[in-house]
Amino acid sequence: MSGLFILLLIPLAIIVLIFLVAAFLKARSIKKNGEDGEMIKKVYVYLILFTTLMMVIGGSVAVFMAAADILTPTPYYQTFEDYKLRFEKEGDAEPQLSDAEIRIQYEAMVENEKERQIQRAKNSLIKSFGWIVIPLPIFIFYQRQLSKGF
């Protein structure tokens, strides 16, 4: 999520910078009859709307990804044969376990890993909802301000 957020943040910063420079140049060219304040106010409102909308969209994508991880966690990468080799390499330090006992341990480890991934995905889901719930009221407030015509 953080890598995706950083990738979105860089172009967003460039767009905002270009938008602010354009607004500043336009504001300088407008006559001093009170339109300067309105122009700056509109730029501010549109900037807030754009920023909060991007945050809500990013949060929605993250929620979808976390929900997908909950429904279908990534399968465990180590095969039973690889797991079994670990016991053979340890030598006689431990009593030899039968294939059935090793299989039971392997299945338990796979199940624990699956549960751990689901817990991580649930944690990510809750954090991602924050990217929707926090900026959404701000977006709605400024959208209504824009509809009222300031």
CSV table of N, CA and C in Angstrom, one decimal:
chain,number,residue,atom,x,y,z
A,1,MET,N,0.8,-1.2,0.0
A,1,MET,CA,0.0,0.0,0.0
A,1,MET,C,0.9,1.2,0.0
A,2,SER,N,1.9,1.3,0.8
A,2,SER,CA,2.7,2.5,0.9
A,2,SER,C,3.5,2.7,-0.4
A,3,GLY,N,3.9,1.7,-1.1
A,3,GLY,CA,4.5,1.9,-2.4
A,3,GLY,C,3.6,2.5,-3.4
A,4,LEU,N,2.4,2.0,-3.4
A,4,LEU,CA,1.3,2.6,-4.3
A,4,LEU,C,1.0,4.0,-4.0
A,5,PHE,N,1.0,4.3,-2.7
A,5,PHE,CA,0.7,5.6,-2.2
A,5,PHE,C,1.7,6.6,-2.6
A,6,ILE,N,3.0,6.2,-2.5
A,6,ILE,CA,4.1,7.1,-2.9
A,6,ILE,C,4.1,7.3,-4.4
A,7,LEU,N,3.8,6.2,-5.2
A,7,LEU,CA,3.7,6.4,-6.6
A,7,LEU,C,2.6,7.4,-7.0
A,8,LEU,N,1.5,7.4,-6.3
A,8,LEU,CA,0.4,8.3,-6.5
A,8,LEU,C,0.7,9.7,-6.0
A,9,LEU,N,1.5,9.8,-5.0
A,9,LEU,CA,1.8,11.1,-4.4
A,9,LEU,C,2.7,11.9,-5.2
A,10,ILE,N,3.7,11.4,-5.9
A,10,ILE,CA,4.6,12.1,-6.8
A,10,ILE,C,3.9,12.9,-7.9
A,11,PRO,N,3.1,12.1,-8.7
A,11,PRO,CA,2.4,12.9,-9.8
A,11,PRO,C,1.4,13.8,-9.2
A,12,LEU,N,0.8,13.5,-8.1
A,12,LEU,CA,-0.2,14.4,-7.5
A,12,LEU,C,0.5,15.7,-7.1
A,13,ALA,N,1.7,15.6,-6.5
A,13,ALA,CA,2.4,16.8,-6.1
A,13,ALA,C,2.8,17.7,-7.3
A,14,ILE,N,3.1,17.0,-8.4
A,14,ILE,CA,3.5,17.8,-9.6
A,14,ILE,C,2.2,18.5,-10.2
A,15,ILE,N,1.1,17.8,-10.2
A,15,ILE,CA,-0.1,18.4,-10.7
A,15,ILE,C,-0.5,19.5,-9.8
A,16,VAL,N,-0.5,19.4,-8.5
A,16,VAL,CA,-0.8,20.4,-7.6
A,16,VAL,C,0.1,21.6,-7.8
A,17,LEU,N,1.4,21.4,-7.9
A,17,LEU,CA,2.3,22.5,-8.1
A,17,LEU,C,2.0,23.3,-9.4
A,18,ILE,N,1.7,22.5,-10.5
A,18,ILE,CA,1.4,23.2,-11.8
A,18,ILE,C,0.1,24.0,-11.6
A,19,PHE,N,-0.9,23.4,-11.0
A,19,PHE,CA,-2.2,24.0,-10.7
A,19,PHE,C,-2.0,25.3,-9.9
A,20,LEU,N,-1.2,25.3,-8.9
A,20,LEU,CA,-1.0,26.5,-8.1
A,20,LEU,C,-0.3,27.6,-8.8
A,21,VAL,N,0.7,27.2,-9.6
A,21,VAL,CA,1.4,28.2,-10.4
A,21,VAL,C,0.5,28.8,-11.4
A,22,ALA,N,-0.3,28.0,-12.1
A,22,ALA,CA,-1.3,28.6,-13.1
A,22,ALA,C,-2.3,29.5,-12.4
A,23,ALA,N,-2.7,29.1,-11.2
A,23,ALA,CA,-3.7,29.9,-10.5
A,23,ALA,C,-3.0,31.2,-10.0
A,24,PHE,N,-1.8,31.2,-9.6
A,24,PHE,CA,-1.1,32.4,-9.2
A,24,PHE,C,-0.9,33.3,-10.4
A,25,LEU,N,-0.5,32.8,-11.6
A,25,LEU,CA,-0.3,33.6,-12.7
A,25,LEU,C,-1.7,34.3,-13.2
A,26,LYS,N,-2.7,33.5,-13.1
A,26,LYS,CA,-4.0,34.0,-13.5
A,26,LYS,C,-4.5,35.1,-12.5
A,27,ALA,N,-4.2,34.8,-11.2
A,27,ALA,CA,-4.6,35.8,-10.2
A,27,ALA,C,-3.9,37.1,-10.4
A,28,ARG,N,-2.6,37.0,-10.8
A,28,ARG,CA,-1.8,38.3,-11.0
A,28,ARG,C,-2.4,39.1,-12.2
A,29,SER,N,-2.9,38.3,-13.2
A,29,SER,CA,-3.4,39.0,-14.4
A,29,SER,C,-4.8,39.6,-14.2
A,30,ILE,N,-5.5,39.2,-13.2
A,30,ILE,CA,-6.8,39.7,-13.0
A,30,ILE,C,-6.7,41.1,-12.3
A,31,LYS,N,-7.6,42.0,-12.7
A,31,LYS,CA,-7.6,43.3,-12.1
A,31,LYS,C,-7.9,43.3,-10.6
A,32,LYS,N,-7.5,44.3,-9.9
A,32,LYS,CA,-7.7,44.3,-8.5
A,32,LYS,C,-9.1,44.8,-8.1
A,33,ASN,N,-10.1,44.1,-8.6
A,33,ASN,CA,-11.5,44.5,-8.3
A,33,ASN,C,-12.2,43.4,-7.4
A,34,GLY,N,-11.5,42.7,-6.6
A,34,GLY,CA,-12.1,41.8,-5.7
A,34,GLY,C,-12.1,40.3,-6.2
A,35,GLU,N,-11.7,40.1,-7.4
A,35,GLU,CA,-11.7,38.8,-8.0
A,35,GLU,C,-10.6,37.9,-7.5
A,36,ASP,N,-9.5,38.6,-7.0
A,36,ASP,CA,-8.4,37.8,-6.6
A,36,ASP,C,-8.7,36.9,-5.4
A,37,GLY,N,-9.5,37.4,-4.5
A,37,GLY,CA,-9.8,36.6,-3.3
A,37,GLY,C,-10.7,35.4,-3.7
A,38,GLU,N,-11.7,35.6,-4.6
A,38,GLU,CA,-12.5,34.6,-5.1
A,38,GLU,C,-11.8,33.5,-5.9
A,39,MET,N,-10.8,33.9,-6.7
A,39,MET,CA,-10.0,33.0,-7.4
A,39,MET,C,-9.2,32.1,-6.5
A,40,ILE,N,-8.5,32.7,-5.5
A,40,ILE,CA,-7.8,31.9,-4.6
A,40,ILE,C,-8.7,30.9,-3.8
A,41,LYS,N,-9.8,31.4,-3.4
A,41,LYS,CA,-10.8,30.6,-2.7
A,41,LYS,C,-11.2,29.4,-3.5
A,42,LYS,N,-11.5,29.6,-4.8
A,42,LYS,CA,-11.9,28.5,-5.7
A,42,LYS,C,-10.8,27.5,-5.9
A,43,VAL,N,-9.6,28.0,-6.1
A,43,VAL,CA,-8.4,27.1,-6.2
A,43,VAL,C,-8.3,26.3,-5.0
A,44,TYR,N,-8.4,26.9,-3.8
A,44,TYR,CA,-8.3,26.2,-2.6
A,44,TYR,C,-9.3,25.1,-2.5
A,45,VAL,N,-10.6,25.4,-2.8
A,45,VAL,CA,-11.7,24.4,-2.7
A,45,VAL,C,-11.5,23.3,-3.7
A,46,TYR,N,-11.1,23.6,-4.9
A,46,TYR,CA,-10.9,22.5,-5.9
A,46,TYR,C,-9.7,21.7,-5.5
A,47,LEU,N,-8.7,22.3,-4.9
A,47,LEU,CA,-7.5,21.5,-4.5
A,47,LEU,C,-7.9,20.6,-3.3
A,48,ILE,N,-8.7,21.0,-2.4
A,48,ILE,CA,-9.2,20.2,-1.3
A,48,ILE,C,-10.0,19.0,-1.9
A,49,LEU,N,-10.9,19.4,-2.8
A,49,LEU,CA,-11.8,18.3,-3.4
A,49,LEU,C,-10.9,17.3,-4.1
A,50,PHE,N,-9.9,17.7,-4.9
A,50,PHE,CA,-9.1,16.8,-5.6
A,50,PHE,C,-8.3,15.9,-4.7
A,51,THR,N,-7.7,16.5,-3.7
A,51,THR,CA,-6.9,15.7,-2.7
A,51,THR,C,-7.7,14.7,-2.0
A,52,THR,N,-8.9,15.1,-1.5
A,52,THR,CA,-9.7,14.2,-0.7
A,52,THR,C,-10.3,13.1,-1.6
A,53,LEU,N,-10.6,13.4,-2.8
A,53,LEU,CA,-11.1,12.4,-3.8
A,53,LEU,C,-10.0,11.4,-4.0
A,54,MET,N,-8.8,11.8,-4.2
A,54,MET,CA,-7.7,10.8,-4.5
A,54,MET,C,-7.5,9.9,-3.3
A,55,MET,N,-7.6,10.5,-2.1
A,55,MET,CA,-7.4,9.7,-0.9
A,55,MET,C,-8.5,8.6,-0.8
A,56,VAL,N,-9.8,9.0,-1.1
A,56,VAL,CA,-10.9,8.1,-1.0
A,56,VAL,C,-10.7,7.0,-2.1
A,57,ILE,N,-10.3,7.3,-3.3
A,57,ILE,CA,-10.1,6.3,-4.3
A,57,ILE,C,-9.0,5.4,-3.9
A,58,GLY,N,-7.9,5.9,-3.4
A,58,GLY,CA,-6.8,5.1,-2.9
A,58,GLY,C,-7.2,4.1,-1.8
A,59,GLY,N,-8.0,4.6,-0.9
A,59,GLY,CA,-8.5,3.8,0.2
A,59,GLY,C,-9.4,2.7,-0.3
A,60,SER,N,-10.2,3.1,-1.3
A,60,SER,CA,-11.1,2.1,-1.9
A,60,SER,C,-10.4,0.9,-2.5
A,61,VAL,N,-9.3,1.3,-3.2
A,61,VAL,CA,-8.5,0.2,-3.9
A,61,VAL,C,-7.8,-0.6,-2.8
A,62,ALA,N,-7.3,0.0,-1.8
A,62,ALA,CA,-6.7,-0.8,-0.7
A,62,ALA,C,-7.7,-1.7,0.0
A,63,VAL,N,-8.9,-1.2,0.2
A,63,VAL,CA,-10.0,-2.0,0.8
A,63,VAL,C,-10.2,-3.3,0.0
A,64,PHE,N,-10.3,-3.0,-1.3
A,64,PHE,CA,-10.6,-4.2,-2.3
A,64,PHE,C,-9.4,-5.2,-2.2
A,65,MET,N,-8.2,-4.7,-2.2
A,65,MET,CA,-7.1,-5.6,-2.1
A,65,MET,C,-7.0,-6.4,-0.8
A,66,ALA,N,-7.3,-5.7,0.3
A,66,ALA,CA,-7.3,-6.4,1.6
A,66,ALA,C,-8.5,-7.4,1.7
A,67,ALA,N,-9.6,-7.1,1.1
A,67,ALA,CA,-10.7,-8.1,1.1
A,67,ALA,C,-10.4,-9.3,0.2
A,68,ALA,N,-9.7,-9.0,-0.9
A,68,ALA,CA,-9.2,-10.2,-1.7
A,68,ALA,C,-8.3,-11.0,-1.0
A,69,ASP,N,-7.4,-10.4,-0.2
A,69,ASP,CA,-6.4,-11.2,0.6
A,69,ASP,C,-7.1,-12.0,1.7
A,70,ILE,N,-8.2,-11.5,2.3
A,70,ILE,CA,-9.0,-12.2,3.3
A,70,ILE,C,-9.7,-13.4,2.6
A,71,LEU,N,-10.3,-13.2,1.5
A,71,LEU,CA,-11.0,-14.3,0.8
A,71,LEU,C,-10.1,-15.4,0.3
A,72,THR,N,-9.0,-15.0,-0.3
A,72,THR,CA,-8.0,-15.9,-0.9
A,72,THR,C,-6.6,-15.6,-0.5
A,73,PRO,N,-6.2,-16.0,0.7
A,73,PRO,CA,-4.8,-15.7,1.1
A,73,PRO,C,-3.8,-16.4,0.2
A,74,THR,N,-2.6,-15.9,0.1
A,74,THR,CA,-1.6,-16.4,-0.7
A,74,THR,C,-1.2,-17.8,-0.2
A,75,PRO,N,-1.1,-18.8,-1.1
A,75,PRO,CA,-0.8,-20.1,-0.6
A,75,PRO,C,0.7,-20.2,0.0
A,76,TYR,N,0.8,-21.1,0.9
A,76,TYR,CA,2.2,-21.2,1.5
A,76,TYR,C,3.1,-21.8,0.5
A,77,TYR,N,4.3,-21.2,0.5
A,77,TYR,CA,5.3,-21.5,-0.6
A,77,TYR,C,6.1,-22.8,-0.4
A,78,GLN,N,6.3,-23.2,0.8
A,78,GLN,CA,7.1,-24.4,1.0
A,78,GLN,C,6.4,-25.7,0.9
A,79,THR,N,6.9,-26.6,0.1
A,79,THR,CA,6.2,-27.9,-0.1
A,79,THR,C,6.5,-28.8,1.0
A,80,PHE,N,5.7,-29.9,1.1
A,80,PHE,CA,6.0,-30.9,2.2
A,80,PHE,C,7.3,-31.5,2.0
A,81,GLU,N,7.8,-31.8,0.8
A,81,GLU,CA,9.1,-32.4,0.6
A,81,GLU,C,10.2,-31.5,1.1
A,82,ASP,N,10.1,-30.2,0.9
A,82,ASP,CA,11.1,-29.3,1.4
A,82,ASP,C,11.1,-29.2,2.9
A,83,TYR,N,9.9,-29.2,3.5
A,83,TYR,CA,9.8,-29.2,4.9
A,83,TYR,C,10.3,-30.5,5.5
A,84,LYS,N,10.1,-31.6,4.9
A,84,LYS,CA,10.6,-32.9,5.3
A,84,LYS,C,12.1,-33.0,5.3
A,85,LEU,N,12.7,-32.3,4.3
A,85,LEU,CA,14.2,-32.3,4.1
A,85,LEU,C,14.8,-31.7,5.4
A,86,ARG,N,14.2,-30.7,5.9
A,86,ARG,CA,14.7,-30.0,7.1
A,86,ARG,C,14.9,-31.0,8.2
A,87,PHE,N,14.0,-32.0,8.4
A,87,PHE,CA,14.2,-33.0,9.5
A,87,PHE,C,15.3,-34.0,9.1
A,88,GLU,N,15.5,-34.2,7.9
A,88,GLU,CA,16.6,-35.2,7.5
A,88,GLU,C,17.9,-34.5,7.7
A,89,LYS,N,18.0,-33.2,7.4
A,89,LYS,CA,19.3,-32.5,7.6
A,89,LYS,C,19.7,-32.3,9.0
A,90,GLU,N,18.8,-32.3,9.9
A,90,GLU,CA,19.1,-32.1,11.3
A,90,GLU,C,19.9,-33.2,11.9
A,91,GLY,N,19.8,-34.4,11.3
A,91,GLY,CA,20.5,-35.5,11.8
A,91,GLY,C,19.8,-36.2,13.0
A,92,ASP,N,20.7,-36.7,13.9
A,92,ASP,CA,20.1,-37.5,15.0
A,92,ASP,C,20.0,-36.6,16.3
A,93,ALA,N,20.0,-35.3,16.2
A,93,ALA,CA,19.8,-34.5,17.3
A,93,ALA,C,18.5,-34.7,18.0
A,94,GLU,N,17.5,-35.0,17.2
A,94,GLU,CA,16.1,-35.2,17.7
A,94,GLU,C,15.8,-36.6,17.3
A,95,PRO,N,14.8,-37.2,18.1
A,95,PRO,CA,14.4,-38.5,17.6
A,95,PRO,C,13.7,-38.5,16.3
A,96,GLN,N,13.9,-39.5,15.5
A,96,GLN,CA,13.3,-39.5,14.1
A,96,GLN,C,11.8,-39.5,14.2
A,97,LEU,N,11.2,-38.6,13.4
A,97,LEU,CA,9.7,-38.5,13.4
A,97,LEU,C,9.2,-39.3,12.1
A,98,SER,N,8.1,-39.9,12.2
A,98,SER,CA,7.5,-40.6,11.1
A,98,SER,C,7.0,-39.6,10.1
A,99,ASP,N,6.7,-40.0,8.9
A,99,ASP,CA,6.2,-39.2,7.8
A,99,ASP,C,4.8,-38.6,8.3
A,100,ALA,N,4.0,-39.4,8.9
A,100,ALA,CA,2.7,-38.9,9.4
A,100,ALA,C,2.9,-37.8,10.4
A,101,GLU,N,3.8,-37.9,11.3
A,101,GLU,CA,4.0,-36.8,12.3
A,101,GLU,C,4.6,-35.6,11.7
A,102,ILE,N,5.5,-35.7,10.7
A,102,ILE,CA,6.0,-34.6,10.0
A,102,ILE,C,4.9,-33.9,9.2
A,103,ARG,N,4.0,-34.7,8.6
A,103,ARG,CA,2.9,-34.2,7.8
A,103,ARG,C,1.9,-33.4,8.7
A,104,ILE,N,1.7,-33.9,9.9
A,104,ILE,CA,0.8,-33.2,10.8
A,104,ILE,C,1.4,-31.8,11.2
A,105,GLN,N,2.7,-31.8,11.5
A,105,GLN,CA,3.4,-30.6,11.8
A,105,GLN,C,3.3,-29.6,10.6
A,106,TYR,N,3.6,-30.1,9.4
A,106,TYR,CA,3.5,-29.3,8.2
A,106,TYR,C,2.2,-28.7,8.0
A,107,GLU,N,1.1,-29.5,8.1
A,107,GLU,CA,-0.2,-29.0,7.9
A,107,GLU,C,-0.6,-27.9,9.0
A,108,ALA,N,-0.1,-28.1,10.2
A,108,ALA,CA,-0.3,-27.1,11.3
A,108,ALA,C,0.4,-25.8,10.9
A,109,MET,N,1.6,-25.9,10.4
A,109,MET,CA,2.4,-24.7,10.1
A,109,MET,C,1.7,-24.0,8.9
A,110,VAL,N,1.2,-24.7,7.9
A,110,VAL,CA,0.5,-24.1,6.8
A,110,VAL,C,-0.7,-23.4,7.2
A,111,GLU,N,-1.5,-24.0,8.1
A,111,GLU,CA,-2.7,-23.4,8.6
A,111,GLU,C,-2.4,-22.2,9.4
A,112,ASN,N,-1.3,-22.2,10.3
A,112,ASN,CA,-1.0,-21.1,11.0
A,112,ASN,C,-0.5,-19.9,10.1
A,113,GLU,N,0.2,-20.2,9.1
A,113,GLU,CA,0.6,-19.2,8.1
A,113,GLU,C,-0.6,-18.6,7.4
A,114,LYS,N,-1.6,-19.4,7.0
A,114,LYS,CA,-2.8,-18.9,6.4
A,114,LYS,C,-3.5,-18.0,7.4
A,115,GLU,N,-3.7,-18.4,8.6
A,115,GLU,CA,-4.4,-17.5,9.6
A,115,GLU,C,-3.6,-16.2,9.8
A,116,ARG,N,-2.3,-16.3,9.8
A,116,ARG,CA,-1.5,-15.1,10.0
A,116,ARG,C,-1.7,-14.1,8.8
A,117,GLN,N,-1.8,-14.6,7.6
A,117,GLN,CA,-2.0,-13.8,6.5
A,117,GLN,C,-3.4,-13.2,6.5
A,118,ILE,N,-4.4,-13.9,6.9
A,118,ILE,CA,-5.7,-13.4,7.0
A,118,ILE,C,-5.8,-12.3,8.1
A,119,GLN,N,-5.1,-12.5,9.2
A,119,GLN,CA,-5.1,-11.4,10.3
A,119,GLN,C,-4.4,-10.2,9.7
A,120,ARG,N,-3.3,-10.3,9.0
A,120,ARG,CA,-2.7,-9.2,8.4
A,120,ARG,C,-3.6,-8.4,7.4
A,121,ALA,N,-4.3,-9.2,6.6
A,121,ALA,CA,-5.3,-8.6,5.7
A,121,ALA,C,-6.4,-7.9,6.4
A,122,LYS,N,-6.9,-8.4,7.5
A,122,LYS,CA,-7.9,-7.8,8.3
A,122,LYS,C,-7.4,-6.5,8.9
A,123,ASN,N,-6.2,-6.5,9.4
A,123,ASN,CA,-5.6,-5.3,9.9
A,123,ASN,C,-5.4,-4.2,8.8
A,124,SER,N,-5.0,-4.7,7.6
A,124,SER,CA,-4.9,-3.8,6.5
A,124,SER,C,-6.2,-3.2,6.0
A,125,LEU,N,-7.3,-4.0,6.1
A,125,LEU,CA,-8.6,-3.6,5.8
A,125,LEU,C,-9.1,-2.5,6.7
A,126,ILE,N,-8.9,-2.6,8.0
A,126,ILE,CA,-9.3,-1.6,8.9
A,126,ILE,C,-8.5,-0.3,8.7
A,127,LYS,N,-7.2,-0.4,8.4
A,127,LYS,CA,-6.4,0.8,8.1
A,127,LYS,C,-6.9,1.5,6.8
A,128,SER,N,-7.2,0.6,5.9
A,128,SER,CA,-7.7,1.2,4.6
A,128,SER,C,-9.0,1.9,4.7
A,129,PHE,N,-9.9,1.5,5.6
A,129,PHE,CA,-11.1,2.2,5.8
A,129,PHE,C,-10.9,3.6,6.3
A,130,GLY,N,-9.8,3.8,7.0
A,130,GLY,CA,-9.4,5.1,7.5
A,130,GLY,C,-9.2,6.1,6.3
A,131,TRP,N,-8.6,5.5,5.2
A,131,TRP,CA,-8.4,6.4,4.0
A,131,TRP,C,-9.7,6.7,3.3
A,132,ILE,N,-10.8,6.1,3.7
A,132,ILE,CA,-12.1,6.5,3.1
A,132,ILE,C,-12.8,7.3,4.1
A,133,VAL,N,-12.9,6.9,5.4
A,133,VAL,CA,-13.8,7.5,6.4
A,133,VAL,C,-13.3,8.9,6.8
A,134,ILE,N,-12.0,9.1,6.8
A,134,ILE,CA,-11.5,10.4,7.3
A,134,ILE,C,-11.7,11.5,6.2
A,135,PRO,N,-11.2,11.3,5.0
A,135,PRO,CA,-11.4,12.4,4.0
A,135,PRO,C,-12.8,12.5,3.4
A,136,LEU,N,-13.6,11.5,3.5
A,136,LEU,CA,-14.9,11.6,2.8
A,136,LEU,C,-15.8,12.7,3.4
A,137,PRO,N,-15.9,12.9,4.7
A,137,PRO,CA,-16.7,14.0,5.2
A,137,PRO,C,-16.2,15.4,4.7
A,138,ILE,N,-14.9,15.5,4.7
A,138,ILE,CA,-14.2,16.7,4.2
A,138,ILE,C,-14.6,17.0,2.7
A,139,PHE,N,-14.6,15.9,1.9
A,139,PHE,CA,-14.9,16.0,0.5
A,139,PHE,C,-16.4,16.5,0.4
A,140,ILE,N,-17.3,15.8,1.2
A,140,ILE,CA,-18.7,16.2,1.1
A,140,ILE,C,-19.0,17.6,1.5
A,141,PHE,N,-18.3,18.1,2.6
A,141,PHE,CA,-18.4,19.4,3.1
A,141,PHE,C,-18.1,20.4,2.0
A,142,TYR,N,-16.9,20.3,1.4
A,142,TYR,CA,-16.4,21.2,0.4
A,142,TYR,C,-17.2,21.1,-0.9
A,143,GLN,N,-17.7,19.9,-1.2
A,143,GLN,CA,-18.6,19.7,-2.4
A,143,GLN,C,-19.9,20.6,-2.2
A,144,ARG,N,-20.4,20.5,-1.0
A,144,ARG,CA,-21.6,21.3,-0.7
A,144,ARG,C,-21.3,22.8,-0.7
A,145,GLN,N,-20.1,23.2,-0.3
A,145,GLN,CA,-19.7,24.6,-0.3
A,145,GLN,C,-19.6,25.1,-1.8
A,146,LEU,N,-19.1,24.2,-2.6
A,146,LEU,CA,-19.0,24.5,-4.1
A,146,LEU,C,-20.4,24.6,-4.7
A,147,SER,N,-21.3,23.8,-4.3
A,147,SER,CA,-22.7,23.8,-4.8
A,147,SER,C,-23.4,25.1,-4.4
A,148,LYS,N,-23.1,25.5,-3.2
A,148,LYS,CA,-23.8,26.8,-2.7
A,148,LYS,C,-23.3,28.0,-3.4
A,149,GLY,N,-22.1,27.9,-4.1
A,149,GLY,CA,-21.5,29.0,-4.7
A,149,GLY,C,-20.8,29.9,-3.8
A,150,PHE,N,-20.3,29.3,-2.7
A,150,PHE,CA,-19.5,30.0,-1.7
A,150,PHE,C,-20.4,30.9,-0.9
